[in-house]
Short mmCIF file of C-alpha atoms in Angstrom, two decimals:
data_model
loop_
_atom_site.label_atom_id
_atom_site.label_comp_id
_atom_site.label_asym_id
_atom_site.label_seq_id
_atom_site.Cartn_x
_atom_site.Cartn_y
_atom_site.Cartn_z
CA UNK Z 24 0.00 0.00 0.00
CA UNK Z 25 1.26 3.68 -0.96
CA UNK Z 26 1.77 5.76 1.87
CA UNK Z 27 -0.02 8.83 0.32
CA UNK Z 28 0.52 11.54 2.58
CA UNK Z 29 4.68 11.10 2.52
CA UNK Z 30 4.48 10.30 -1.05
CA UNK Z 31 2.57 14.09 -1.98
CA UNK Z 32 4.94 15.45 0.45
CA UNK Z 33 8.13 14.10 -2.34
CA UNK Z 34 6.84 13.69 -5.34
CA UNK Z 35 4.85 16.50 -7.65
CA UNK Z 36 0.82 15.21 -8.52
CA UNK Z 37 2.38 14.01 -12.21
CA UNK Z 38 4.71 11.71 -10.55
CA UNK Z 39 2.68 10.80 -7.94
CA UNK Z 40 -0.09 9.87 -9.99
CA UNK Z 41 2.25 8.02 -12.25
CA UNK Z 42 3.00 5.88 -9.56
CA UNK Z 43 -0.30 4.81 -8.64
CA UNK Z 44 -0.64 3.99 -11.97
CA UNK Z 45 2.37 1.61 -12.35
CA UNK Z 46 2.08 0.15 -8.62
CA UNK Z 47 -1.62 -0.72 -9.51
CA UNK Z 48 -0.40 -3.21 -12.05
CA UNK Z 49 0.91 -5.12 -9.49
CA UNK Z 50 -1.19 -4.66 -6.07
CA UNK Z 51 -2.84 -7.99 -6.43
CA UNK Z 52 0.02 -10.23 -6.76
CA UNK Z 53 0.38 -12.27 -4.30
CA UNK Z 54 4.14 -13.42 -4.78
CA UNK Z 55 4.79 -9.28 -3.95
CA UNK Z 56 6.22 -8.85 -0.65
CA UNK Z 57 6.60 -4.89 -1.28
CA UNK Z 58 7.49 -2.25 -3.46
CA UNK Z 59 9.76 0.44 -2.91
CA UNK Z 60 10.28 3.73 -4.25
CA UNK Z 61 14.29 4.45 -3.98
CA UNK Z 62 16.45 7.01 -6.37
CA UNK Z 63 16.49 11.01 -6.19
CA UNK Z 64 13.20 11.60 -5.23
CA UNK Z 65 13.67 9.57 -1.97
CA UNK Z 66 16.98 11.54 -1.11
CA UNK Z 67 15.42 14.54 -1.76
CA UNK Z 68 18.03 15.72 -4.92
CA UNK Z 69 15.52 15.10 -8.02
CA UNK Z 70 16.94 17.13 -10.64
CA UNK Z 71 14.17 18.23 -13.21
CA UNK Z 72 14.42 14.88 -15.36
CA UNK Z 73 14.29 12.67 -12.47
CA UNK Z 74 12.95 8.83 -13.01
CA UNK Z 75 11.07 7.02 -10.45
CA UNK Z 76 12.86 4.50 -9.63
CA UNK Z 77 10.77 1.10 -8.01
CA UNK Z 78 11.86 -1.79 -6.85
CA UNK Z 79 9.27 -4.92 -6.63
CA UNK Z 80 10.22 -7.66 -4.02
CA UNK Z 81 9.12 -11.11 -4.64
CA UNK Z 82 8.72 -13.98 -2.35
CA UNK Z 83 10.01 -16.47 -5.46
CA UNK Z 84 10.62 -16.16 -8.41
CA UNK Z 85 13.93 -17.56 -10.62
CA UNK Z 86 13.99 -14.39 -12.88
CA UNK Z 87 14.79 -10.75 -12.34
CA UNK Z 88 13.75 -8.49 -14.25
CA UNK Z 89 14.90 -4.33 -14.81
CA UNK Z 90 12.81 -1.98 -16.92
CA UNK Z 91 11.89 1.03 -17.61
CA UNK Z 92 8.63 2.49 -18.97
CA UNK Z 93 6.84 5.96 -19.53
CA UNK Z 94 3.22 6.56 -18.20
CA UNK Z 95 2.28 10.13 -19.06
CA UNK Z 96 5.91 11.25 -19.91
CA UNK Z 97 6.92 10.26 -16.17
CA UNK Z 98 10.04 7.74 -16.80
CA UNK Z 99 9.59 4.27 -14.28
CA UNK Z 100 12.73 2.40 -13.93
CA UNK Z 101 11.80 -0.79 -12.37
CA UNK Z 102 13.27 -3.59 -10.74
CA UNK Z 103 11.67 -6.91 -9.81
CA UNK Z 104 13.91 -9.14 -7.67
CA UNK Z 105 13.01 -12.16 -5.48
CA UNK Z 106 13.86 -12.00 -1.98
CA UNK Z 107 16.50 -14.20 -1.66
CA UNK Z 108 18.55 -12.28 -4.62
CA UNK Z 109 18.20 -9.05 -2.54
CA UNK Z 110 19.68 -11.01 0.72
CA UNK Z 111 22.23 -12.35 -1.10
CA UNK Z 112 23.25 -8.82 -2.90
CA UNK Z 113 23.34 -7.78 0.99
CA UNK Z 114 25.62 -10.24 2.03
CA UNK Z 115 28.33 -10.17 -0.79
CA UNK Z 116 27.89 -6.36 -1.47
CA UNK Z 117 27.61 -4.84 2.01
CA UNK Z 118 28.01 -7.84 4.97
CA UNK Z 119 28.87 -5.06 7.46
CA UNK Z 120 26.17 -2.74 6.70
CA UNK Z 121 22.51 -3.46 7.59
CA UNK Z 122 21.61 -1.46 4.55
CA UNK Z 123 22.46 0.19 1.83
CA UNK Z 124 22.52 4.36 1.44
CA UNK Z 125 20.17 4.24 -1.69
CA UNK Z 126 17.50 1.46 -0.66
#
């Protein structure tokens, strides 16, 4: 589920309500464990051609997947990664670190 009131307080209404749009495509999913906005807009240093960058989280899956799309001229790079791929990226990448500085 969006969290709508932080998400208006980051993102102008054309991002926003591309969002929604591309989110929606994948609320009933039941492999989804989340989705996460990350990128610029999160940090709070969009510059004016800023992306929205998501990343889907799936309880299984053998494939990942990284796109990108436009819905109404708002670019969505996406990522769709099982679980167990982001643990593992965690582990070999950062093993210190309980998380990363950009997700």
């Amino acid at each position: 589920m969006l969290h709508e009131e932080q998400l208006k307080k980051i993102l102008p209404e054309a991002n926003y309500q591309a969002l929604n749009i591309f989110v929606n495509k994948y609320t009933s999913d039941p492999n989804i464990i989340g989705i996460l906005l990350t990128g610029s807009f999160v940090h709070g240093d969009p510059g004016p051609h800023a992306d929205l960058d998501v990343h889907i989280v799936l309880q299984h899956s053998e494939t990942r997947t990284r796109g990108n799309t436009f819905i109404n001229g708002i670019e969505v790079e996406y990522f769709i990664n099982p679980i167990i791929q982001i643990e593992a990226y965690y582990e070999q990448e950062y093993p210190d670190k309980v998380s990363t500085a950009h997700m």
